[in-house]
Amino acid sequence: MQKSGTQVASLVVSSTVGAILMIASGTAMVFAQSGIPEGFKKGELAPPPSPEMVEAGKRVYFTKCVWCHGVDGAGDGPGADRLWPRPRNFNQGTFKIRHTASGELPLFDAKKPIPGQNDLFDTVTHGLPGSAMPPWEGILTEEQRLQVLAFVTTQLVKDRSFTDKQSETQTILNLAELKPKPATEESIKRGAELVVEKKCIECHGVEGRGDGNAFNLKDDWGFSIQPANWHKCWNFRGSRQDPYNVANIFRTFSTGINGTPMPSFADSTTIDERWDIANFVNSLCERDANGKPLPIDPLTDKPKIDFVIPSNPVEGEIPADIEHEAWKNTPRRYVAMGGQITHKPRNFVNRIDDIWVRSLYNEKSIAYLLEWDDRTKSVAEGKLPWAPTEVNIDIEEQPPVTGEEGSIAAKQNHYPVYNDAIAIETPVKWQELPAPIKPRYLFGTNEQFPVDIVKWEADGSIRAFKGTGWDKDFEERDSYEEHLKVLKSEWKNGRWYVLIERPLGNKKEQDYDEDTFFEVGKYIPTVFFAWDGHNGDAGRKMAVSAFYYTFMNPPIPQETYIYPVLIAFGVVFLEGWVLTRRANKKKGKTL
Amino acid sequence: MKALMSLGALVGVVGLLLLAGMVFDIIPSTTIRLVEGYMPMQMLFEVGCFVLGFTGLSYMLNAMGMGIPRFWQGIGFWVFFLLYIKYRIYPPIPFSVRAMYGTVALVAVLMWLSSNEEDWKKFKQPILNVLDAQTGFNKFLRYVYLVALPILTWGFSYNAMMPKSEEPIELRTVHPAPPASTKVHGKTYVLQTALNPYRVNPEGKYDQEYTNSLIVEQSMGRLMKPNANPWDEKAEGYLKYVREGGEIFFQNCHFCHGDNLNGRGLHAFAFNPIPANFTDPGTIAQLQETFIFWRVAKGGMGLPNEGFPWASVMPPWEQHLTVDEMWKVILFEYWHTGYYPRTWD
């Protein structure tokens, strides 16, 4: 007893001494490298690539890159005017994702394709999610990726030089030697306090959904730019196809993002504080019910999609409180949203790229709880110049070639503001469609196979329509709207929470030609549409999902318990038969 | 011989370790990437390597006196194959297809095992031993099987009968039969005879051979031929039209079909099925140029009834583009993927 007491004491003493030593050496390091932010070290510019590499890179560039980045690398290729964010203009040498101090050129060495030590190579390899830049790994070889970068850095970066030691310095974030701090509750809590103290939330919003100061931010080229939404880490430009890796956040926070309002916090935070903040930001990214990172689909670098939206039964009224047990126990589904780019006016930039959906049903109705991030609450001022049923309304589509001034990037935040809105489309008479049961996607097929559309708008309205084709005006269903209920609609800190209840159909008084009949245990094709009012979304300018299925979970049938037992008994009999036969055969008997 | 076999054994062990890593999710199955457009060949090659590796491994073990009985070799290889197609291949193949491949592999393994009478006997022996149960161990095994089999069957069937909400499987015709002719912008095009008006040499003559010689190279990266740059200011005829087609592609099509024409554009993640991958040898490389023209002009809505369900949001491009623009985009797509359009003869 005494002995172990001494052991503990000596352990305490030695660890204290160790801690003091560590702190002392840490301070010494800071002093020794004065002028260099904590965690950084001095680096050297890489030697210039060979002329052969540059020449080979030109061939790669003019096959793959020129279409967006342009002949002179000014980010003005043929595809540029319909993209937001616009393709990078290389001329200024301003690159966003780096391991180097704020304002410096990124790391690039044409001979060292080492992950984490070659920023431009990593960018080309992994792409920039949330923008049109795809990952080029598996398409271009490692050598081709280095070649094209040799061409870009020597020929297309014009205002700066990757080889001029007079004008350029390299101060490198020493990420390989900095051990991430474990994401303990304490660390995350401290991070939550620090993002307030360091004013992160002024841009990124109180809940980190990128909704603070969302209108006024501009990048170096004068285009609107949005603060990152911390809840969608797979859209972080610097996520390097590894979105839940806290080191990526630590890096971005330490180096800042050149050309954007995101500064480097290297001088104003200690390494420890930076890990706390990174841990906190990482903890906000969407996770599954068990708190595990969402599985990411390597083909799309977005969360994997489950196309079945299960709806759980409830007794009595469907709870309007989204914190209710029944809602908490219902699995939620990630519904991916793309721009409506089939019919005019096409929506090349959709600002709503996913919706989280849950569903419950009782004997009379089914309810959908829809949650989606929208940085801006938009309610149109005054009366809209078209009727709610009108489909072919006067909304301009972005022309293909406009130059920078007229480009889609320049128009951001200058659109007339309409209502935020959401709609659920289900086919009418899906039982009669040949399997698998789907009508045409957008607003129904024709008079014979129409769709049932329930649309909620941010002005508080809820309407029901019958759609008979993508270019056909909706038909209103007045009496039906009395049965629709909005149990909740709230915009809070960059997120909409909308809870819509609708009748199941299946009842005699319901109209089979206009209403979708929801049947338990069947797959009901379901499409979601979303409009962001500040994106000028209205009519067909909207975000769309693919076909999902609403599946109302049935109670477990009796047969499930009976048949397997019967089958098992059958196997026992079979075994007996085989063994008897074998035994008889050995004895020389025949059956 | 021995050195060769040791090498084979090494390959086998390394391969098995890699696969084990993928099964237990330690190594992501994308570590060694399946190269786009070459997946079937790469798979065959990899399985071939494994077979060679196993041959070497088996030889080495035999030489060391630790040979594996035929019975376990057969079962082991079948299990290996099932694991390979389940965990190696991404995107995952549906269970029904895996079951088919698994059955074929089982038949192949049985054929290999029964290729001569002696091998077949060796294979059957362990089964018969358990059935006859002469020794104490075999008796024990027999009782274990007697109890375990019914329980397992019960478990599997119970699992199978529990109501589940899995996405229903969709069958659809990928390349539905085209009509004989199609009317676009008021003009009728007969698919058998229509020609891409921009597939021309610098003199302006329709020239399949000339244009095919200028497409990108079918090697890794699919880069343009040196001295055949569509962005060359002096480019004329075919190459000039390729550039114009590319401009249209990157103003309209890349949002879904992607910067590398592989069906992974900006909006692709939201769609099901994801947009067509033109770099895959099963898409435009198999089709005539006029078929593409019809699909481009009429889009998902123009699919015939056998194309049901119309799970395609491909726009009828006649709503957005002129006939000339569509032909140029098609020209560009063949140029950029390095494929020849199929011809009618």
mmCIF file of N, CA and C in Angstrom, chain A residues 480-578:
data_model
loop_
_atom_site.group_PDB
_atom_site.id
_atom_site.type_symbol
_atom_site.label_atom_id
_atom_site.label_comp_id
_atom_site.label_asym_id
_atom_site.label_seq_id
_atom_site.Cartn_x
_atom_site.Cartn_y
_atom_site.Cartn_z
ATOM 1 N N TYR A 480 -58.802 20.048 -51.706
ATOM 2 C CA TYR A 480 -57.771 19.207 -51.107
ATOM 3 C C TYR A 480 -56.923 19.985 -50.109
ATOM 4 N N GLU A 481 -56.701 21.261 -50.409
ATOM 5 C CA GLU A 481 -55.789 22.034 -49.571
ATOM 6 C C GLU A 481 -56.256 22.132 -48.124
ATOM 7 N N GLU A 482 -57.583 21.995 -47.920
ATOM 8 C CA GLU A 482 -58.089 22.040 -46.545
ATOM 9 C C GLU A 482 -57.549 20.880 -45.715
ATOM 10 N N HIS A 483 -57.172 19.800 -46.392
ATOM 11 C CA HIS A 483 -56.683 18.632 -45.657
ATOM 12 C C HIS A 483 -55.190 18.723 -45.356
ATOM 13 N N LEU A 484 -54.496 19.669 -45.989
ATOM 14 C CA LEU A 484 -53.045 19.784 -45.785
ATOM 15 C C LEU A 484 -52.764 20.588 -44.532
ATOM 16 N N LYS A 485 -51.701 20.203 -43.830
ATOM 17 C CA LYS A 485 -51.344 20.949 -42.618
ATOM 18 C C LYS A 485 -49.843 21.211 -42.617
ATOM 19 N N VAL A 486 -49.475 22.445 -42.247
ATOM 20 C CA VAL A 486 -48.066 22.727 -41.983
ATOM 21 C C VAL A 486 -47.915 22.716 -40.475
ATOM 22 N N LEU A 487 -47.327 21.657 -39.944
ATOM 23 C CA LEU A 487 -47.228 21.533 -38.487
ATOM 24 C C LEU A 487 -46.105 22.415 -37.943
ATOM 25 N N LYS A 488 -45.143 22.711 -38.816
ATOM 26 C CA LYS A 488 -44.048 23.580 -38.371
ATOM 27 C C LYS A 488 -43.371 24.161 -39.591
ATOM 28 N N SER A 489 -43.030 25.440 -39.530
ATOM 29 C CA SER A 489 -42.154 25.994 -40.560
ATOM 30 C C SER A 489 -41.353 27.098 -39.902
ATOM 31 N N GLU A 490 -40.043 26.860 -39.839
ATOM 32 C CA GLU A 490 -39.205 27.817 -39.121
ATOM 33 C C GLU A 490 -37.846 27.888 -39.793
ATOM 34 N N TRP A 491 -37.336 29.125 -39.955
ATOM 35 C CA TRP A 491 -35.963 29.304 -40.425
ATOM 36 C C TRP A 491 -35.135 29.749 -39.240
ATOM 37 N N LYS A 492 -34.074 29.004 -38.935
ATOM 38 C CA LYS A 492 -33.267 29.348 -37.766
ATOM 39 C C LYS A 492 -31.800 29.142 -38.098
ATOM 40 N N ASN A 493 -31.030 30.191 -37.975
ATOM 41 C CA ASN A 493 -29.568 30.108 -38.144
ATOM 42 C C ASN A 493 -29.143 29.347 -39.396
ATOM 43 N N GLY A 494 -29.776 29.654 -40.500
ATOM 44 C CA GLY A 494 -29.321 29.069 -41.764
ATOM 45 C C GLY A 494 -29.952 27.742 -42.084
ATOM 46 N N ARG A 495 -31.036 27.358 -41.421
ATOM 47 C CA ARG A 495 -31.667 26.079 -41.716
ATOM 48 C C ARG A 495 -33.183 26.217 -41.636
ATOM 49 N N TRP A 496 -33.845 25.617 -42.635
ATOM 50 C CA TRP A 496 -35.304 25.555 -42.626
ATOM 51 C C TRP A 496 -35.750 24.250 -41.995
ATOM 52 N N TYR A 497 -36.789 24.335 -41.167
ATOM 53 C CA TYR A 497 -37.424 23.144 -40.600
ATOM 54 C C TYR A 497 -38.886 23.215 -41.026
ATOM 55 N N VAL A 498 -39.313 22.329 -41.902
ATOM 56 C CA VAL A 498 -40.693 22.373 -42.381
ATOM 57 C C VAL A 498 -41.312 20.989 -42.200
ATOM 58 N N LEU A 499 -42.457 20.970 -41.566
ATOM 59 C CA LEU A 499 -43.152 19.711 -41.278
ATOM 60 C C LEU A 499 -44.530 19.758 -41.931
ATOM 61 N N ILE A 500 -44.709 18.928 -42.948
ATOM 62 C CA ILE A 500 -45.943 18.954 -43.739
ATOM 63 C C ILE A 500 -46.720 17.661 -43.531
ATOM 64 N N GLU A 501 -48.017 17.790 -43.275
ATOM 65 C CA GLU A 501 -48.863 16.605 -43.120
ATOM 66 C C GLU A 501 -49.891 16.589 -44.240
ATOM 67 N N ARG A 502 -50.085 15.425 -44.846
ATOM 68 C CA ARG A 502 -51.056 15.305 -45.929
ATOM 69 C C ARG A 502 -51.844 14.006 -45.766
ATOM 70 N N PRO A 503 -53.074 13.942 -46.326
ATOM 71 C CA PRO A 503 -53.867 12.720 -46.189
ATOM 72 C C PRO A 503 -53.213 11.563 -46.937
ATOM 73 N N LEU A 504 -53.472 10.353 -46.443
ATOM 74 C CA LEU A 504 -52.926 9.161 -47.092
ATOM 75 C C LEU A 504 -53.638 8.849 -48.394
ATOM 76 N N GLY A 505 -54.824 9.429 -48.595
ATOM 77 C CA GLY A 505 -55.638 8.965 -49.716
ATOM 78 C C GLY A 505 -56.317 7.683 -49.281
ATOM 79 N N ASN A 506 -56.525 6.762 -50.220
ATOM 80 C CA ASN A 506 -57.066 5.456 -49.857
ATOM 81 C C ASN A 506 -58.472 5.519 -49.283
ATOM 82 N N LYS A 507 -59.066 6.692 -49.232
ATOM 83 C CA LYS A 507 -60.387 6.798 -48.633
ATOM 84 C C LYS A 507 -61.395 7.089 -49.738
ATOM 85 N N LYS A 508 -62.640 6.727 -49.456
ATOM 86 C CA LYS A 508 -63.649 6.845 -50.501
ATOM 87 C C LYS A 508 -63.815 8.269 -50.989
ATOM 88 N N GLU A 509 -63.702 9.222 -50.046
ATOM 89 C CA GLU A 509 -63.972 10.602 -50.473
ATOM 90 C C GLU A 509 -62.809 11.189 -51.273
ATOM 91 N N GLN A 510 -61.659 10.489 -51.302
ATOM 92 C CA GLN A 510 -60.526 11.044 -52.038
ATOM 93 C C GLN A 510 -60.637 10.718 -53.535
ATOM 94 N N ASP A 511 -60.032 11.591 -54.321
ATOM 95 C CA ASP A 511 -60.174 11.493 -55.771
ATOM 96 C C ASP A 511 -59.019 10.667 -56.355
ATOM 97 N N TYR A 512 -59.362 9.504 -56.876
ATOM 98 C CA TYR A 512 -58.328 8.608 -57.407
ATOM 99 C C TYR A 512 -57.592 9.213 -58.598
ATOM 100 N N ASP A 513 -58.237 10.111 -59.317
ATOM 101 C CA ASP A 513 -57.609 10.708 -60.498
ATOM 102 C C ASP A 513 -56.666 11.856 -60.156
ATOM 103 N N GLU A 514 -56.689 12.307 -58.910
ATOM 104 C CA GLU A 514 -55.860 13.468 -58.564
ATOM 105 C C GLU A 514 -54.937 13.221 -57.382
ATOM 106 N N ASP A 515 -55.313 12.314 -56.489
ATOM 107 C CA ASP A 515 -54.546 12.128 -55.264
ATOM 108 C C ASP A 515 -53.691 10.869 -55.327
ATOM 109 N N THR A 516 -52.510 10.977 -54.762
ATOM 110 C CA THR A 516 -51.705 9.768 -54.604
ATOM 111 C C THR A 516 -52.257 8.979 -53.435
ATOM 112 N N PHE A 517 -52.474 7.682 -53.659
ATOM 113 C CA PHE A 517 -52.913 6.826 -52.557
ATOM 114 C C PHE A 517 -51.675 6.164 -51.951
ATOM 115 N N PHE A 518 -51.417 6.487 -50.694
ATOM 116 C CA PHE A 518 -50.257 5.913 -50.007
ATOM 117 C C PHE A 518 -50.662 4.588 -49.385
ATOM 118 N N GLU A 519 -50.008 3.503 -49.796
ATOM 119 C CA GLU A 519 -50.329 2.191 -49.241
ATOM 120 C C GLU A 519 -49.162 1.656 -48.435
ATOM 121 N N VAL A 520 -49.488 1.044 -47.308
ATOM 122 C CA VAL A 520 -48.465 0.500 -46.407
ATOM 123 C C VAL A 520 -47.699 -0.614 -47.125
ATOM 124 N N GLY A 521 -46.381 -0.599 -46.968
ATOM 125 C CA GLY A 521 -45.561 -1.677 -47.519
ATOM 126 C C GLY A 521 -45.311 -1.579 -49.012
ATOM 127 N N LYS A 522 -45.680 -0.443 -49.607
ATOM 128 C CA LYS A 522 -45.430 -0.278 -51.047
ATOM 129 C C LYS A 522 -44.392 0.833 -51.250
ATOM 130 N N TYR A 523 -43.737 0.767 -52.377
ATOM 131 C CA TYR A 523 -42.745 1.796 -52.705
ATOM 132 C C TYR A 523 -43.415 2.897 -53.507
ATOM 133 N N ILE A 524 -43.557 4.058 -52.896
ATOM 134 C CA ILE A 524 -44.231 5.164 -53.575
ATOM 135 C C ILE A 524 -43.166 6.124 -54.083
ATOM 136 N N PRO A 525 -43.019 6.234 -55.403
ATOM 137 C CA PRO A 525 -41.994 7.140 -55.932
ATOM 138 C C PRO A 525 -42.227 8.568 -55.437
ATOM 139 N N THR A 526 -41.162 9.198 -55.004
ATOM 140 C CA THR A 526 -41.282 10.525 -54.405
ATOM 141 C C THR A 526 -40.136 11.399 -54.902
ATOM 142 N N VAL A 527 -40.466 12.607 -55.336
ATOM 143 C CA VAL A 527 -39.448 13.551 -55.794
ATOM 144 C C VAL A 527 -39.567 14.813 -54.956
ATOM 145 N N PHE A 528 -38.430 15.440 -54.667
ATOM 146 C CA PHE A 528 -38.443 16.697 -53.920
ATOM 147 C C PHE A 528 -37.922 17.825 -54.806
ATOM 148 N N PHE A 529 -38.581 18.968 -54.707
ATOM 149 C CA PHE A 529 -38.113 20.177 -55.391
ATOM 150 C C PHE A 529 -37.842 21.244 -54.333
ATOM 151 N N ALA A 530 -36.815 22.058 -54.529
ATOM 152 C CA ALA A 530 -36.516 23.118 -53.561
ATOM 153 C C ALA A 530 -36.149 24.399 -54.294
ATOM 154 N N TRP A 531 -36.597 25.515 -53.750
ATOM 155 C CA TRP A 531 -36.319 26.823 -54.336
ATOM 156 C C TRP A 531 -35.624 27.685 -53.287
ATOM 157 N N ASP A 532 -34.547 28.370 -53.684
ATOM 158 C CA ASP A 532 -33.891 29.339 -52.813
ATOM 159 C C ASP A 532 -34.231 30.727 -53.349
ATOM 160 N N GLY A 533 -35.060 31.436 -52.616
ATOM 161 C CA GLY A 533 -35.556 32.733 -53.076
ATOM 162 C C GLY A 533 -34.463 33.734 -53.412
ATOM 163 N N HIS A 534 -33.354 33.710 -52.672
ATOM 164 C CA HIS A 534 -32.283 34.662 -52.940
ATOM 165 C C HIS A 534 -31.438 34.274 -54.144
ATOM 166 N N ASN A 535 -31.667 33.075 -54.661
ATOM 167 C CA ASN A 535 -30.971 32.662 -55.879
ATOM 168 C C ASN A 535 -31.832 32.983 -57.092
ATOM 169 N N GLY A 536 -32.907 33.705 -56.861
ATOM 170 C CA GLY A 536 -33.831 34.010 -57.956
ATOM 171 C C GLY A 536 -34.595 32.780 -58.416
ATOM 172 N N ASP A 537 -34.713 31.780 -57.538
ATOM 173 C CA ASP A 537 -35.395 30.539 -57.915
ATOM 174 C C ASP A 537 -36.909 30.737 -57.936
ATOM 175 N N ALA A 538 -37.536 30.363 -59.014
ATOM 176 C CA ALA A 538 -38.998 30.358 -59.124
ATOM 177 C C ALA A 538 -39.338 29.531 -60.352
ATOM 178 N N GLY A 539 -40.535 28.974 -60.362
ATOM 179 C CA GLY A 539 -40.928 28.151 -61.498
ATOM 180 C C GLY A 539 -39.981 26.978 -61.641
ATOM 181 N N ARG A 540 -39.517 26.754 -62.894
ATOM 182 C CA ARG A 540 -38.630 25.612 -63.107
ATOM 183 C C ARG A 540 -37.184 25.896 -62.716
ATOM 184 N N LYS A 541 -36.865 27.145 -62.351
ATOM 185 C CA LYS A 541 -35.514 27.393 -61.850
ATOM 186 C C LYS A 541 -35.497 26.949 -60.392
ATOM 187 N N MET A 542 -34.993 25.744 -60.159
ATOM 188 C CA MET A 542 -35.099 25.140 -58.829
ATOM 189 C C MET A 542 -34.065 24.033 -58.696
ATOM 190 N N ALA A 543 -34.028 23.462 -57.506
ATOM 191 C CA ALA A 543 -33.189 22.280 -57.279
ATOM 192 C C ALA A 543 -34.102 21.064 -57.264
ATOM 193 N N VAL A 544 -33.622 19.945 -57.799
ATOM 194 C CA VAL A 544 -34.442 18.737 -57.881
ATOM 195 C C VAL A 544 -33.688 17.551 -57.294
ATOM 196 N N SER A 545 -34.435 16.598 -56.787
ATOM 197 C CA SER A 545 -33.828 15.347 -56.349
ATOM 198 C C SER A 545 -34.100 14.312 -57.425
ATOM 199 N N ALA A 546 -33.484 13.148 -57.289
ATOM 200 C CA ALA A 546 -33.851 12.025 -58.146
ATOM 201 C C ALA A 546 -35.144 11.423 -57.592
ATOM 202 N N PHE A 547 -35.609 10.323 -58.143
ATOM 203 C CA PHE A 547 -36.738 9.593 -57.578
ATOM 204 C C PHE A 547 -36.289 8.873 -56.315
ATOM 205 N N TYR A 548 -36.938 9.179 -55.212
ATOM 206 C CA TYR A 548 -36.764 8.394 -53.991
ATOM 207 C C TYR A 548 -38.032 7.562 -53.815
ATOM 208 N N TYR A 549 -38.065 6.705 -52.810
ATOM 209 C CA TYR A 549 -39.282 5.959 -52.522
ATOM 210 C C TYR A 549 -39.714 6.223 -51.092
ATOM 211 N N THR A 550 -40.982 6.574 -50.905
ATOM 212 C CA THR A 550 -41.529 6.584 -49.559
ATOM 213 C C THR A 550 -41.994 5.166 -49.274
ATOM 214 N N PHE A 551 -41.570 4.625 -48.151
ATOM 215 C CA PHE A 551 -41.949 3.253 -47.799
ATOM 216 C C PHE A 551 -42.532 3.257 -46.398
ATOM 217 N N MET A 552 -43.849 3.054 -46.286
ATOM 218 C CA MET A 552 -44.486 3.031 -44.979
ATOM 219 C C MET A 552 -44.278 1.658 -44.367
ATOM 220 N N ASN A 553 -43.453 1.623 -43.307
ATOM 221 C CA ASN A 553 -43.077 0.349 -42.689
ATOM 222 C C ASN A 553 -44.308 -0.384 -42.193
ATOM 223 N N PRO A 554 -44.541 -1.607 -42.666
ATOM 224 C CA PRO A 554 -45.701 -2.354 -42.186
ATOM 225 C C PRO A 554 -45.377 -3.030 -40.863
ATOM 226 N N PRO A 555 -46.404 -3.396 -40.097
ATOM 227 C CA PRO A 555 -46.143 -4.247 -38.937
ATOM 228 C C PRO A 555 -45.650 -5.612 -39.426
ATOM 229 N N ILE A 556 -44.895 -6.316 -38.587
ATOM 230 C CA ILE A 556 -44.303 -7.594 -39.027
ATOM 231 C C ILE A 556 -45.393 -8.659 -39.157
ATOM 232 N N PRO A 557 -45.530 -9.320 -40.319
ATOM 233 C CA PRO A 557 -46.597 -10.304 -40.501
ATOM 234 C C PRO A 557 -46.315 -11.605 -39.752
ATOM 235 N N GLN A 558 -47.396 -12.340 -39.424
ATOM 236 C CA GLN A 558 -47.312 -13.606 -38.694
ATOM 237 C C GLN A 558 -46.385 -14.613 -39.382
ATOM 238 N N GLU A 559 -46.487 -14.667 -40.707
ATOM 239 C CA GLU A 559 -45.748 -15.681 -41.473
ATOM 240 C C GLU A 559 -44.259 -15.642 -41.156
ATOM 241 N N THR A 560 -43.752 -14.442 -40.860
ATOM 242 C CA THR A 560 -42.328 -14.297 -40.592
ATOM 243 C C THR A 560 -41.885 -15.204 -39.455
ATOM 244 N N TYR A 561 -42.794 -15.445 -38.499
ATOM 245 C CA TYR A 561 -42.414 -16.281 -37.363
ATOM 246 C C TYR A 561 -42.640 -17.762 -37.655
ATOM 247 N N ILE A 562 -43.614 -18.068 -38.531
ATOM 248 C CA ILE A 562 -44.010 -19.472 -38.726
ATOM 249 C C ILE A 562 -43.122 -20.180 -39.748
ATOM 250 N N TYR A 563 -43.027 -19.607 -40.951
ATOM 251 C CA TYR A 563 -42.377 -20.333 -42.050
ATOM 252 C C TYR A 563 -40.942 -20.766 -41.760
ATOM 253 N N PRO A 564 -40.088 -19.902 -41.223
ATOM 254 C CA PRO A 564 -38.698 -20.349 -40.996
ATOM 255 C C PRO A 564 -38.634 -21.588 -40.117
ATOM 256 N N VAL A 565 -39.547 -21.696 -39.129
ATOM 257 C CA VAL A 565 -39.549 -22.876 -38.260
ATOM 258 C C VAL A 565 -39.880 -24.117 -39.089
ATOM 259 N N LEU A 566 -40.903 -23.986 -39.955
ATOM 260 C CA LEU A 566 -41.278 -25.108 -40.814
ATOM 261 C C LEU A 566 -40.103 -25.534 -41.681
ATOM 262 N N ILE A 567 -39.420 -24.548 -42.252
ATOM 263 C CA ILE A 567 -38.280 -24.849 -43.132
ATOM 264 C C ILE A 567 -37.196 -25.581 -42.358
ATOM 265 N N ALA A 568 -36.939 -25.124 -41.139
ATOM 266 C CA ALA A 568 -35.896 -25.760 -40.320
ATOM 267 C C ALA A 568 -36.254 -27.215 -40.058
ATOM 268 N N PHE A 569 -37.536 -27.472 -39.749
ATOM 269 C CA PHE A 569 -37.965 -28.857 -39.536
ATOM 270 C C PHE A 569 -37.763 -29.690 -40.803
ATOM 271 N N GLY A 570 -38.069 -29.078 -41.924
ATOM 272 C CA GLY A 570 -37.858 -29.758 -43.204
ATOM 273 C C GLY A 570 -36.411 -30.205 -43.352
ATOM 274 N N VAL A 571 -35.492 -29.320 -42.962
ATOM 275 C CA VAL A 571 -34.071 -29.655 -43.073
ATOM 276 C C VAL A 571 -33.734 -30.826 -42.172
ATOM 277 N N VAL A 572 -34.315 -30.857 -40.983
ATOM 278 C CA VAL A 572 -34.061 -31.973 -40.059
ATOM 279 C C VAL A 572 -34.494 -33.287 -40.701
ATOM 280 N N PHE A 573 -35.703 -33.294 -41.307
ATOM 281 C CA PHE A 573 -36.184 -34.503 -41.976
ATOM 282 C C PHE A 573 -35.233 -34.933 -43.088
ATOM 283 N N LEU A 574 -34.781 -33.931 -43.863
ATOM 284 C CA LEU A 574 -33.873 -34.211 -44.970
ATOM 285 C C LEU A 574 -32.598 -34.875 -44.456
ATOM 286 N N GLU A 575 -32.071 -34.328 -43.365
ATOM 287 C CA GLU A 575 -30.853 -34.894 -42.779
ATOM 288 C C GLU A 575 -31.070 -36.350 -42.398
ATOM 289 N N GLY A 576 -32.188 -36.587 -41.746
ATOM 290 C CA GLY A 576 -32.519 -37.935 -41.321
ATOM 291 C C GLY A 576 -32.557 -38.884 -42.513
ATOM 292 N N TRP A 577 -33.192 -38.418 -43.579
ATOM 293 C CA TRP A 577 -33.331 -39.236 -44.787
ATOM 294 C C TRP A 577 -31.967 -39.596 -45.370
ATOM 295 N N VAL A 578 -31.093 -38.561 -45.489
ATOM 296 C CA VAL A 578 -29.765 -38.798 -46.081
ATOM 297 C C VAL A 578 -28.983 -39.808 -45.248
#
